[in-house]
Coordinates of C-alpha atoms and ligand atoms in Angstrom, one line a residue:
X1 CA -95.9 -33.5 131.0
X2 CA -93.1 -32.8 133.6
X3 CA -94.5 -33.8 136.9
X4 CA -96.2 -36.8 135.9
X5 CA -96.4 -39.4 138.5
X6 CA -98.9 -42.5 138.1
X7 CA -100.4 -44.1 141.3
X8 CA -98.5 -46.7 142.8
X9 CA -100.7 -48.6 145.0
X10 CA -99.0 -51.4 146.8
X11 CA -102.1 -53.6 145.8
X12 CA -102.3 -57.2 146.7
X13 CA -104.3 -59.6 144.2
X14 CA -108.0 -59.8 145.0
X15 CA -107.6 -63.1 146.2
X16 CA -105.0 -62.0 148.8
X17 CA -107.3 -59.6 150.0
X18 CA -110.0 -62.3 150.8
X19 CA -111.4 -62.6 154.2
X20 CA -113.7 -65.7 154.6
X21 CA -117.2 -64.7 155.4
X22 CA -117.0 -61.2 154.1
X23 CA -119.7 -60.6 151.5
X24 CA -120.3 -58.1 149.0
X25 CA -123.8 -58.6 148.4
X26 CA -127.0 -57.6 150.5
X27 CA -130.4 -59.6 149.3
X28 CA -133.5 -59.3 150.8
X29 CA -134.7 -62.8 152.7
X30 CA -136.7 -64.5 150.8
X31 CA -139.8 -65.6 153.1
X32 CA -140.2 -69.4 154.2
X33 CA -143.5 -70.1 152.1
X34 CA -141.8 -68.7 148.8
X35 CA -138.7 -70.9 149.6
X36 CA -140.4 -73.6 150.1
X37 CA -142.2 -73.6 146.4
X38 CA -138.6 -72.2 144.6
X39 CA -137.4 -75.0 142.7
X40 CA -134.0 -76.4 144.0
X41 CA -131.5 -76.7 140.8
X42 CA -129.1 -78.8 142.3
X43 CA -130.8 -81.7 142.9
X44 CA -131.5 -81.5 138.6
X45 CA -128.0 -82.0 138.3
X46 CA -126.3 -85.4 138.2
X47 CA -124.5 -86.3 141.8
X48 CA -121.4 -87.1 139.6
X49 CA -121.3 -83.3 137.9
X50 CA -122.0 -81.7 141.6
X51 CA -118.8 -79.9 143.2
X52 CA -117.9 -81.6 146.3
X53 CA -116.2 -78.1 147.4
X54 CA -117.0 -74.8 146.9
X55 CA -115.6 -73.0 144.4
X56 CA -112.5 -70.8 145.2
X57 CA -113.7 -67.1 145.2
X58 CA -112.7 -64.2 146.8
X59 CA -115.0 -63.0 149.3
X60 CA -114.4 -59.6 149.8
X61 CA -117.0 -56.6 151.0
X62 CA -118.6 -53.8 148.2
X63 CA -115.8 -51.0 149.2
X64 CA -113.2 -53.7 149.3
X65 CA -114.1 -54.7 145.7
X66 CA -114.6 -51.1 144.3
X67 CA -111.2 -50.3 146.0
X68 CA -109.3 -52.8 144.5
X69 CA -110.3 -52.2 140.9
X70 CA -110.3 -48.5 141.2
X71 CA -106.8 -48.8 142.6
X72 CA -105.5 -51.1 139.5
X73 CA -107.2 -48.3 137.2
X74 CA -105.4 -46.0 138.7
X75 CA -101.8 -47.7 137.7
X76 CA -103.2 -48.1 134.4
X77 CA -103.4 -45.6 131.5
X78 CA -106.8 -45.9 129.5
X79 CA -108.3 -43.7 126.3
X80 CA -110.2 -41.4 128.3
X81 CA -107.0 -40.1 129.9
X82 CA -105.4 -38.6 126.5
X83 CA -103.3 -39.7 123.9
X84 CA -103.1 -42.9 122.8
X85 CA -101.0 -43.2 120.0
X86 CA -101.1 -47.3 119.2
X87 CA -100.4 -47.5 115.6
X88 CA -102.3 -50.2 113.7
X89 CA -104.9 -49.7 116.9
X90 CA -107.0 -46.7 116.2
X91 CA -107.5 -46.0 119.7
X92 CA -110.2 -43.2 119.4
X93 CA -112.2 -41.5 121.7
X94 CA -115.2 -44.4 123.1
X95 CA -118.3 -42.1 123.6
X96 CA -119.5 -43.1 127.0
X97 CA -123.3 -42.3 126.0
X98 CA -122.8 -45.5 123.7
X99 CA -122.4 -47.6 127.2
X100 CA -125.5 -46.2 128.5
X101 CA -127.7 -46.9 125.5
X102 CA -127.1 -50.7 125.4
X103 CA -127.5 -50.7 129.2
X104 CA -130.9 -49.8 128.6
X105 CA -132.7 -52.7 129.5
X106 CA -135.0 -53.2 126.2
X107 CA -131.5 -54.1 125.1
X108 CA -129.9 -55.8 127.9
X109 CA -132.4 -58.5 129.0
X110 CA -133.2 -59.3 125.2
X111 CA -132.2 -63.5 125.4
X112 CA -130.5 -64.9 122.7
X113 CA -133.3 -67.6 122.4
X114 CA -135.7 -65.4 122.3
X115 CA -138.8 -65.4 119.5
X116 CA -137.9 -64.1 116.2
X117 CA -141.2 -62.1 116.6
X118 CA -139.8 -60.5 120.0
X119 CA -137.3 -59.8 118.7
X120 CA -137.9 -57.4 116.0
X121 CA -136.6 -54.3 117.2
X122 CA -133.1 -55.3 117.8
X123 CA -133.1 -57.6 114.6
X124 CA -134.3 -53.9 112.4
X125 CA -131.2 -52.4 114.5
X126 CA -128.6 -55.0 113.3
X127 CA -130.1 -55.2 109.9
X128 CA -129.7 -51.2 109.3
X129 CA -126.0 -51.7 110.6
X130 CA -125.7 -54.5 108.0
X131 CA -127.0 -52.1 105.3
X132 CA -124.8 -49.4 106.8
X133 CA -121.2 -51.6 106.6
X134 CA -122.4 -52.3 103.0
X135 CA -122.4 -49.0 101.7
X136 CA -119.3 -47.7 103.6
X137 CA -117.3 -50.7 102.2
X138 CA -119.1 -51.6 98.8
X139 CA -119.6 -55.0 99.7
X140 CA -123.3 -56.5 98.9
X141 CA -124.0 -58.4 101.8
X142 CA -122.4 -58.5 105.7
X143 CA -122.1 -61.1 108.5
X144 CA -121.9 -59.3 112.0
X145 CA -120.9 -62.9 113.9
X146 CA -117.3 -62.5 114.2
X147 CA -116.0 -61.1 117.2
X148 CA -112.7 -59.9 116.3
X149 CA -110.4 -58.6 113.2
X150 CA -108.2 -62.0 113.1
X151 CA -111.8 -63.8 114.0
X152 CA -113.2 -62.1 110.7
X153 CA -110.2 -62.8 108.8
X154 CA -110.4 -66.5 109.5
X155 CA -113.9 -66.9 108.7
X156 CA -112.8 -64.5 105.1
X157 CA -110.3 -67.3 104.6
X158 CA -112.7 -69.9 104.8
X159 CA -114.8 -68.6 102.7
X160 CA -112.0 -68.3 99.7
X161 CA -111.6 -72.0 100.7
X162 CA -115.5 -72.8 100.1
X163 CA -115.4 -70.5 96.9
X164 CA -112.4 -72.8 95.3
X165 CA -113.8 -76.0 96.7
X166 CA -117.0 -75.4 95.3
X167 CA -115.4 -74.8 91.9
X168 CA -113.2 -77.8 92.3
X169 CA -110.0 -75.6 92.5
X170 CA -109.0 -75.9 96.2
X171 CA -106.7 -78.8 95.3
X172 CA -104.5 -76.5 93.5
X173 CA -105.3 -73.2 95.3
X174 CA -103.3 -73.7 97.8
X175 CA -101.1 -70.1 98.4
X176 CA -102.4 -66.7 99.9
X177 CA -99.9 -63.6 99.0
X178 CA -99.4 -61.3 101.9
X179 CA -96.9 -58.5 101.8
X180 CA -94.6 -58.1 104.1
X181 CA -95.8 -54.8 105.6
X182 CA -98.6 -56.5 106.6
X183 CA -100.9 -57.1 109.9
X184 CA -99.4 -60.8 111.6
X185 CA -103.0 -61.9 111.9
X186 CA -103.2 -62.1 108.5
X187 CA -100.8 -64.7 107.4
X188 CA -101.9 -66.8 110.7
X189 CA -105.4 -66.4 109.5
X190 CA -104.6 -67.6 106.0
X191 CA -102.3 -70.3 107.5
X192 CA -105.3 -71.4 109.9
X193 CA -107.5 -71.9 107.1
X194 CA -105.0 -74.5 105.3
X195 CA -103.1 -72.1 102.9
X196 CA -99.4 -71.5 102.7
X197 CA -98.3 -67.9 103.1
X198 CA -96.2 -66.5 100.3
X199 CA -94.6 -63.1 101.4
X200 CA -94.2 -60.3 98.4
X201 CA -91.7 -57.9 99.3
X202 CA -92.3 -53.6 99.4
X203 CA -90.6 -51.6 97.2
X204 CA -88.3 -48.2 98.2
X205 CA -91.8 -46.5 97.5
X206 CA -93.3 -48.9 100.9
X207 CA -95.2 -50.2 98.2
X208 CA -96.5 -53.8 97.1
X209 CA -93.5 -54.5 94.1
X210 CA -95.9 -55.0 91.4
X211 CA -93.3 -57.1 89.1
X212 CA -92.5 -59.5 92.4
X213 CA -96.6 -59.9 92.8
X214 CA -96.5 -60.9 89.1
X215 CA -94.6 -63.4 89.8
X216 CA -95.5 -64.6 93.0
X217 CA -98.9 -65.1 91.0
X218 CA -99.6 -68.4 89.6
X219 CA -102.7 -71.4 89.0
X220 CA -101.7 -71.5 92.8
X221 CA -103.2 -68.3 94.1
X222 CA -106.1 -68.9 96.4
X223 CA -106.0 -65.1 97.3
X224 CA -104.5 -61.7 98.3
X225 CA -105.0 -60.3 101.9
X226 CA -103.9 -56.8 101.5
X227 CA -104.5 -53.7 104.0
X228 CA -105.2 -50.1 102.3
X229 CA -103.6 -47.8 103.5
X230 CA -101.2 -50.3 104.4
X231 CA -99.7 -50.5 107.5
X232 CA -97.2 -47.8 106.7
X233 CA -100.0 -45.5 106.5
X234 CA -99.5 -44.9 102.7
X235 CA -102.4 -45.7 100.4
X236 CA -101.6 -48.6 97.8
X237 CA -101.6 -46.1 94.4
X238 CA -101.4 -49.5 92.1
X239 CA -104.3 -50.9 93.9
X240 CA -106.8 -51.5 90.7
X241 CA -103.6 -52.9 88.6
X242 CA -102.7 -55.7 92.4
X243 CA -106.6 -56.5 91.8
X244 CA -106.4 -57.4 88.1
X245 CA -103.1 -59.2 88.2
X246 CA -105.1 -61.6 91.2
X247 CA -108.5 -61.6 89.6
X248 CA -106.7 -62.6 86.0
X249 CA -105.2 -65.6 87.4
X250 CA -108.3 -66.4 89.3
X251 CA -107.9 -65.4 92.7
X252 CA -109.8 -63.8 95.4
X253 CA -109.1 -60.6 96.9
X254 CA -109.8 -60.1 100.7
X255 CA -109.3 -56.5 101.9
X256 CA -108.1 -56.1 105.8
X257 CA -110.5 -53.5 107.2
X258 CA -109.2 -53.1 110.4
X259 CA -108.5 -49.5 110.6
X260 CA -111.0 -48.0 107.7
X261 CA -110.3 -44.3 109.4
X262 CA -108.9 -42.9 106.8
X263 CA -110.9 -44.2 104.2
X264 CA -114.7 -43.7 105.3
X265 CA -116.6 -41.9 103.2
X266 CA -113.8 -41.4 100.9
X267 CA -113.3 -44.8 98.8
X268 CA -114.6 -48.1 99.4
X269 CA -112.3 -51.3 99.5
X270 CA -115.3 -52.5 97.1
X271 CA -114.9 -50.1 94.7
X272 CA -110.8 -50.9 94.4
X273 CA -111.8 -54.6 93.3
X274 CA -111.7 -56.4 97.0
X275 CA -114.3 -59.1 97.2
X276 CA -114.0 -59.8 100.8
X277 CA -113.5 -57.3 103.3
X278 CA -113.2 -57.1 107.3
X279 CA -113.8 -54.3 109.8
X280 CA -113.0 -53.7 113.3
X281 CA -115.9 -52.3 115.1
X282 CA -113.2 -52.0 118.3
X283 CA -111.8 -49.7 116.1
X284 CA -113.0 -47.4 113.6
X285 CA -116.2 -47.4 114.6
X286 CA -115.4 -46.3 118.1
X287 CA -116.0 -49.6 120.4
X288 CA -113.8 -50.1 123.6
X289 CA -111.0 -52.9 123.3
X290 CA -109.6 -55.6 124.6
X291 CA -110.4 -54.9 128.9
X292 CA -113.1 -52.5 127.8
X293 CA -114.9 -55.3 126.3
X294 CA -115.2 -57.6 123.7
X295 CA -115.0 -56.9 120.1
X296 CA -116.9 -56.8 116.6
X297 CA -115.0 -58.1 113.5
X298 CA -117.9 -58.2 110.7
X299 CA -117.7 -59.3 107.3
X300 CA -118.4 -58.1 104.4
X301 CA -118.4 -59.9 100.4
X302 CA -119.2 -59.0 96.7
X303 CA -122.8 -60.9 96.3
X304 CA -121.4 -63.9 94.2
X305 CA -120.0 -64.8 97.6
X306 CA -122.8 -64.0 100.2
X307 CA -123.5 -67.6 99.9
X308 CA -120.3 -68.6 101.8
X309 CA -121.3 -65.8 104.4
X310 CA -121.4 -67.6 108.4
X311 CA -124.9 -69.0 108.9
X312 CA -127.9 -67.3 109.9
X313 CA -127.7 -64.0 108.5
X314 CA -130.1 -61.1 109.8
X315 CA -132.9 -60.8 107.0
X316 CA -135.7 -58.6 105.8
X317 CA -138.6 -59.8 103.8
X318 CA -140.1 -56.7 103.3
X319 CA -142.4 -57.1 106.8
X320 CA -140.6 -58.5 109.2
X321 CA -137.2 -59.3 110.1
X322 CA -135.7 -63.2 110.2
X323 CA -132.8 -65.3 110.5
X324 CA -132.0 -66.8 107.1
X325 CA -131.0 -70.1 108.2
X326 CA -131.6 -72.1 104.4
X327 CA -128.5 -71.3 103.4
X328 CA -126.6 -74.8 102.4
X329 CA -123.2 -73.5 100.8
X330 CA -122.5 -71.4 104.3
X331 CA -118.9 -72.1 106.1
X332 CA -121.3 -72.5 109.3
X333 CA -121.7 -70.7 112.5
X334 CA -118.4 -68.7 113.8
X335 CA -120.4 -67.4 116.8
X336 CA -123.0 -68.5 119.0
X337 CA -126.2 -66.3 117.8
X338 CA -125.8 -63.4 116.2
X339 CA -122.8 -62.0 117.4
X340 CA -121.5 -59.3 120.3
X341 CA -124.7 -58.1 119.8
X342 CA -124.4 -55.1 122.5
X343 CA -121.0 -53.9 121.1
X344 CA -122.5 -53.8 117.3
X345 CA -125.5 -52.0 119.2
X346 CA -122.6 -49.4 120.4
X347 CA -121.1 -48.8 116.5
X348 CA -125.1 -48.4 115.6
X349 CA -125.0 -45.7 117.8
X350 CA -121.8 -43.9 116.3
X351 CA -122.7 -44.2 112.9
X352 CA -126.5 -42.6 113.4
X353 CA -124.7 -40.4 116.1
X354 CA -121.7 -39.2 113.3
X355 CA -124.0 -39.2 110.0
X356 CA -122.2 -39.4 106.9
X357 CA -120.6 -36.2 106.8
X358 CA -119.6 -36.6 110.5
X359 CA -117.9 -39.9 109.5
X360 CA -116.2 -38.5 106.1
X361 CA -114.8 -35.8 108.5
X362 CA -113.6 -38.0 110.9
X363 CA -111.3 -39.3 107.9
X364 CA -110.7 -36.0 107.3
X365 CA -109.8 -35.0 110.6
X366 CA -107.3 -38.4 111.2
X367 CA -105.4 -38.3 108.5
X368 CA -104.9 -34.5 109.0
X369 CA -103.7 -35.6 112.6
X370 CA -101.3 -37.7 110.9
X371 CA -99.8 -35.7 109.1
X372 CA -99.5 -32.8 111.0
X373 CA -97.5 -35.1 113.3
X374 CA -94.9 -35.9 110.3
X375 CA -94.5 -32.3 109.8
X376 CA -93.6 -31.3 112.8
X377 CA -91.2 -34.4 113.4
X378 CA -89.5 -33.7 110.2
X379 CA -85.9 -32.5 110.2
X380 CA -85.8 -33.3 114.4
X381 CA -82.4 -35.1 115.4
X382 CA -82.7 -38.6 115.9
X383 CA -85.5 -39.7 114.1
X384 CA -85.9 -40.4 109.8
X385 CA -89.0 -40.7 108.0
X386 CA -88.6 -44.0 106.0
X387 CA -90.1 -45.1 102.5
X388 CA -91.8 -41.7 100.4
X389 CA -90.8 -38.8 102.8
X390 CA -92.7 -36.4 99.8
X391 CA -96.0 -38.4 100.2
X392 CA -98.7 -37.5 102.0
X393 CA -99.6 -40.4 105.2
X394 CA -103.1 -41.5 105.4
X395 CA -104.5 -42.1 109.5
X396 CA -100.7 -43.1 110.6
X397 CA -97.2 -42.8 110.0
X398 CA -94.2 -44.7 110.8
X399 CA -91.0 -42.9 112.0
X400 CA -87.5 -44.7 112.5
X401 CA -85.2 -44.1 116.0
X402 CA -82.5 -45.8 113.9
X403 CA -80.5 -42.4 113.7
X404 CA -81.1 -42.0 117.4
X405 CA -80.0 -45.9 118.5
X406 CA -76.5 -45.6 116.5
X407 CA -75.6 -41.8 117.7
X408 CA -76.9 -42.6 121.9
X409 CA -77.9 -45.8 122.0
X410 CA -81.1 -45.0 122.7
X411 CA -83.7 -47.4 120.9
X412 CA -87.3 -46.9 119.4
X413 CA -88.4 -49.2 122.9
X414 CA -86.8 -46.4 125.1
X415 CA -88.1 -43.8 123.5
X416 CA -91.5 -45.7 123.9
X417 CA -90.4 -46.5 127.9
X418 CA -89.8 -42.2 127.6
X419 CA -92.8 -41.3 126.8
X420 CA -94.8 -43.6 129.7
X421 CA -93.1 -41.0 131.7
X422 CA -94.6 -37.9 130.8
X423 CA -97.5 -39.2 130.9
X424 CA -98.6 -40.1 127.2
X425 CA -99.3 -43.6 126.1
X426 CA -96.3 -45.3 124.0
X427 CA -96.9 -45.8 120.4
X428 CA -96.8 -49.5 118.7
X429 CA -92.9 -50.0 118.0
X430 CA -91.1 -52.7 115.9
X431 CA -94.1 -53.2 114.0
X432 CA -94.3 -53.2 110.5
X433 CA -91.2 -55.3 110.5
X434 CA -90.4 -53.6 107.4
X435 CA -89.0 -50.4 109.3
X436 CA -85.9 -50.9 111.3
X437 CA -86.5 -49.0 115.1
X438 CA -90.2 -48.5 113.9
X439 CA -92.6 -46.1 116.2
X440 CA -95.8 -46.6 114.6
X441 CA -98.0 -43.4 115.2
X442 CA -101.8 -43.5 115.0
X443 CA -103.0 -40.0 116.5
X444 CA -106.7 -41.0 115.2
X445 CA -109.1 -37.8 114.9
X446 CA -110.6 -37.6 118.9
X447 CA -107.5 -35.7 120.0
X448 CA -107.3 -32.2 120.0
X449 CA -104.3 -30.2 118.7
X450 CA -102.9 -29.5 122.1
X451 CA -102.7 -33.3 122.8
X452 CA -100.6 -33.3 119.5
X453 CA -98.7 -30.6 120.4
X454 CA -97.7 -32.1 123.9
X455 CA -96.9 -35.5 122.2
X456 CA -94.5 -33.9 118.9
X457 CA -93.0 -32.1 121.9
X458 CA -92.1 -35.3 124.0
X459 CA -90.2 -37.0 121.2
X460 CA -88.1 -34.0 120.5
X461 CA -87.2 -33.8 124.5
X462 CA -86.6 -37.9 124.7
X463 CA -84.4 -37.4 121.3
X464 CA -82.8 -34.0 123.0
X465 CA -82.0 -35.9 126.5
X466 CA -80.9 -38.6 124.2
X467 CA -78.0 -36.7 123.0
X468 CA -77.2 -34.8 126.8
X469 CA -77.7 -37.8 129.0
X470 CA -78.3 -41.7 127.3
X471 CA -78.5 -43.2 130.8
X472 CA -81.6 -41.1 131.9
X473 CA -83.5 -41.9 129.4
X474 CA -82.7 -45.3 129.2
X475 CA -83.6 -45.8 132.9
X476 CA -87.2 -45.0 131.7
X477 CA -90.0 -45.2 132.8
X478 CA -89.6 -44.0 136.4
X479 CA -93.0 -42.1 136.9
X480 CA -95.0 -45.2 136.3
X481 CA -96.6 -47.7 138.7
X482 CA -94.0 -50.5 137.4
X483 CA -90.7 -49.1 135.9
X484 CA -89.1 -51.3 132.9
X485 CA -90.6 -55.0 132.8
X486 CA -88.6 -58.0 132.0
X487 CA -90.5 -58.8 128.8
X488 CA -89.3 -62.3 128.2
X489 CA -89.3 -63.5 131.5
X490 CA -93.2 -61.9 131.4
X491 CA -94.0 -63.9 128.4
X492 CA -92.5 -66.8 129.6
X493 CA -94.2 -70.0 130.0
X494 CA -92.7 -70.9 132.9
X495 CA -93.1 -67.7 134.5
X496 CA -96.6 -66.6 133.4
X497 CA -99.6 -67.2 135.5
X498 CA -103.3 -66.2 134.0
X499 CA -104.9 -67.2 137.1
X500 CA -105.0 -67.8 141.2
X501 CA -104.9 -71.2 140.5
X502 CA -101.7 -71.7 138.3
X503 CA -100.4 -68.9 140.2
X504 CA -100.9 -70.8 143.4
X505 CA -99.0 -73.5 141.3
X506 CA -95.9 -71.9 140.3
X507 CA -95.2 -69.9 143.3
X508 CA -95.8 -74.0 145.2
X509 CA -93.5 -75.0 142.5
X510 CA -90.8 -72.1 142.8
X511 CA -90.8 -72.3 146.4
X512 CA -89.8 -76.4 145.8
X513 CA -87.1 -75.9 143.2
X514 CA -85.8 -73.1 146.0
X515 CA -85.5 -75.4 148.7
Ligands
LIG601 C1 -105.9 -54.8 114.8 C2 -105.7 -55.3 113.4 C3 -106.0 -56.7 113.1 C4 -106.6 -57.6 114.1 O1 -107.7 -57.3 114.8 P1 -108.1 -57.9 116.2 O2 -109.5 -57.4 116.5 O3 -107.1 -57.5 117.2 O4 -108.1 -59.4 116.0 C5 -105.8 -57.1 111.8 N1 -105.3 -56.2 110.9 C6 -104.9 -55.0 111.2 C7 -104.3 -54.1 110.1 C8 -105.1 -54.5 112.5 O5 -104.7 -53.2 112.8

């Protein structure tokens, strides 16, 4: 959009803006008699555990607070604003009636240590979601406790650990194939569990090479984590032929369900032979991430497994509902209770909300996206369509800048740093690794055509202004409330500072090595 310009508020940290004494809070006094019968906490705790100072908060007043984070919103860009093309991150539209359901206090005062037979309401709730992830998937029984995609992967590795140990094969079972198109969380996951990675290439197709799995296969597999439609957005044709090459040499095959978009309602990782499968409740099932709140990484298995599942699992006995705690061959806990209960609470909400028609056209509707985004990019200067240009994409696609970096100069990161300009969030870039200059484009099915439009429209005019005038665009962004970062020095151990007190630290210890 020409004309963009994002705030740029000259805001201090909320520390900085502290004023001892100001307070943001107005109680009601509490009357002397009912004081005096209150009990007083600290004298419970041990002298030795007691802070001798008070702790170091920023006292600011209720404006002063609201200001502050309204302000840093405002030099943000979020998913309510439009667009938000983060391949790999199925940024969809987060219906805000979801946030006012689990405010509702039935759900948000429920304790964790409450009665089972309090309880029940909430327990029904994530036992129907249970039965609901089951069927989209065709798994036979779930684990809601993870709270993340790499957090479910983990506990998925550790249970093709407990399935080898407990056949007395883990001394052997050592490797976990991965392809190299696929998500980094999944080789660190296999690699946290105790496995070595071994990498299988893609063919020209940006498909696993069948005849390289074959022999990448030995009395060493442990398992497969694969992702389908992998990351390139293309839907793995040979998948029954990958699960009967791992399955005949007895592994395990774990299916990375991070962004199901373009499968729901459509197939089931079950039905293509995965025994253990993952989903990302941040994702496709239309929960906020990361600063919008925590996630929901569940886990799903093929019932010879459910065993293995994280300990307690939300049960039914045909009354009431329970936590099946007698369950000896589990890996163990992987989250305190039962999970981010209020996000699963959210996805509860979107599924019963979307039906499933509503979520079979929500498939529908993002891979359409998708493609209609290939289309239209087709044939413009600058940018190639790598690996099957004749196949159809499934929920993303992955275009190259490669033409566009060797005739300008101008790279897949500045066409990214373009688009922040106009207004549009950037998509992912230089992910998969596979695709030299990568931008990796999830439109997902919440954005209208006109969004789409606008977007196809800002590529061509980044790759047009490319050709007229490199230096412009390579001076991107300028419209933002921070113009080009210095990534590594961002990153950087020595530089980064994730709180007021190691900031305080570094700038103590700058202003040393200055002087
Ligand atoms: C996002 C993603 C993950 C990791 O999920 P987190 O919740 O970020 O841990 C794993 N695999 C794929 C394919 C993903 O897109």
């Amino acid at each position: 959009m020409s004309g963009f310009r994002q705030a740029r508020w000259n805001e201090p940290l909320v520390f900085e803006r502290s004023k001892i004494g100001t307070i943001a809070y107005s109680l009601p006094a509490v009357e002397k008699e009912v004081q005096k019968a209150l009990p007083k906490p600290i004298e419970s705790i041990p002298p030795t555990l007691r802070r001798q100072t008070p702790p170091e908060l920023p006292e600011l007043s209720e404006p002063e607070v609201l200001q502050h984070f309204v302000r840093l919103s405002q030099m943000n860009y979020c998913v309510d604003l439009g667009l938000y093309p983060l391949g790999s991150c199925t940024m969809k539209y987060n219906p805000p009636i979801n946030e006012r359901i689990v405010q509702n206090p039935y759900f948000s005062w429920l304790h964790p240590q409450q009665d089972e037979s309090e309880i029940q309401g909430i327990l029904q709730i994530l036992y129907e979601l249970k039965q609901w992830l089951a069927e989209i998937t065709g798994m036979n029984q779930i684990s809601l406790q993870p709270a993340a995609g790499a957090h479910g992967e983990f506990a998925g590795a550790l249970i093709i650990r407990a399935y080898h140990a407990e056949n007395d094969e883990l001394a052997t079972r050592r490797e976990i194939i991965v392809p190299d198109s696929a998500h980094g969380t999944n080789p660190a996951s296999a690699a946290m569990a105790g496995f070595n990675v071994v990498v299988v290439p893609s063919n020209n197709d940006g498909q696993v090479d069948l005849q390289a799995l074959q022999s990448a296969v030995s009395k060493r597999t442990a398992g497969l984590m694969l992702t389908n439609p992998n990351t390139l957005g293309l839907f793995e044709q040979k998948i029954e032929s990958i699960s009967e090459i791992i399955h005949d040499v007895g592994g395990l095959l774990y299916y990375d369900g991070a962004n199901l978009n373009a499968n729901l309602g459509r197939v089931r990782p079950g039905d293509m032979g995965f025994d253990i499968v993952h989903l990302n409740l941040h994702k496709t099932f239309a929960t906020p991430h990361g600063g919008g709140g925590p996630g929901a990484g569940p886990i799903g298995v093929k019932g010879a497994l459910s065993p293995f599942l994280p300990t307690p699992l939300v049960s039914f006995d045909g009354t009431k509902y329970y936590l099946d705690k007698e369950r000896p061959k589990s890996i163990g806990r992987v989250h305190g209770y039962l999970g981010n209960v209020l996000v699963l609470l959210k996805s509860y909400a979107y599924i019963l909300h979307m039906g499933s028609l509503g979520l079979k056209a929500a498939a529908e509707h993002a891979v359409l996206n998708a493609n209609y985004i290939m289309k239209c990019l087709e044939g413009v200067g600058g940018y190639s369509i790598p690996f099957a240009p004749d196949t159809w994409r499934m929920h993303e696609i992955v275009i190259s800048a490669k033409p566009l970096l060797r005739d300008t100069g101008i790279s897949a990161r500045d066409v990214a740093k373009a688009l922040l300009d106009r207004g549009l969030h950037a998509p992912t870039f230089y992910f998969p690794a596979i695709v030299e200059e990568a931008l990796m484009i999830e439109p997902t099915e919440t954005f209208s055509k006109e969004e789409l439009d606008r977007f196809i429209e800002a590529l061509r005019e980044i790759a047009e202004q490319a050709y007229d005038n490199p230096d412009l665009v390579s001076r991107s962004p300028q419209h933002t409330a921070a113009s080009r970062l210095d990534e590594v020095r961002a990153a950087h151990p020595r530089t980064m500072a994730l709180s007021w007190r190691m900031y305080q630290k570094r700038s103590k210890s700058q202003s040393t090595t200055q002087a």
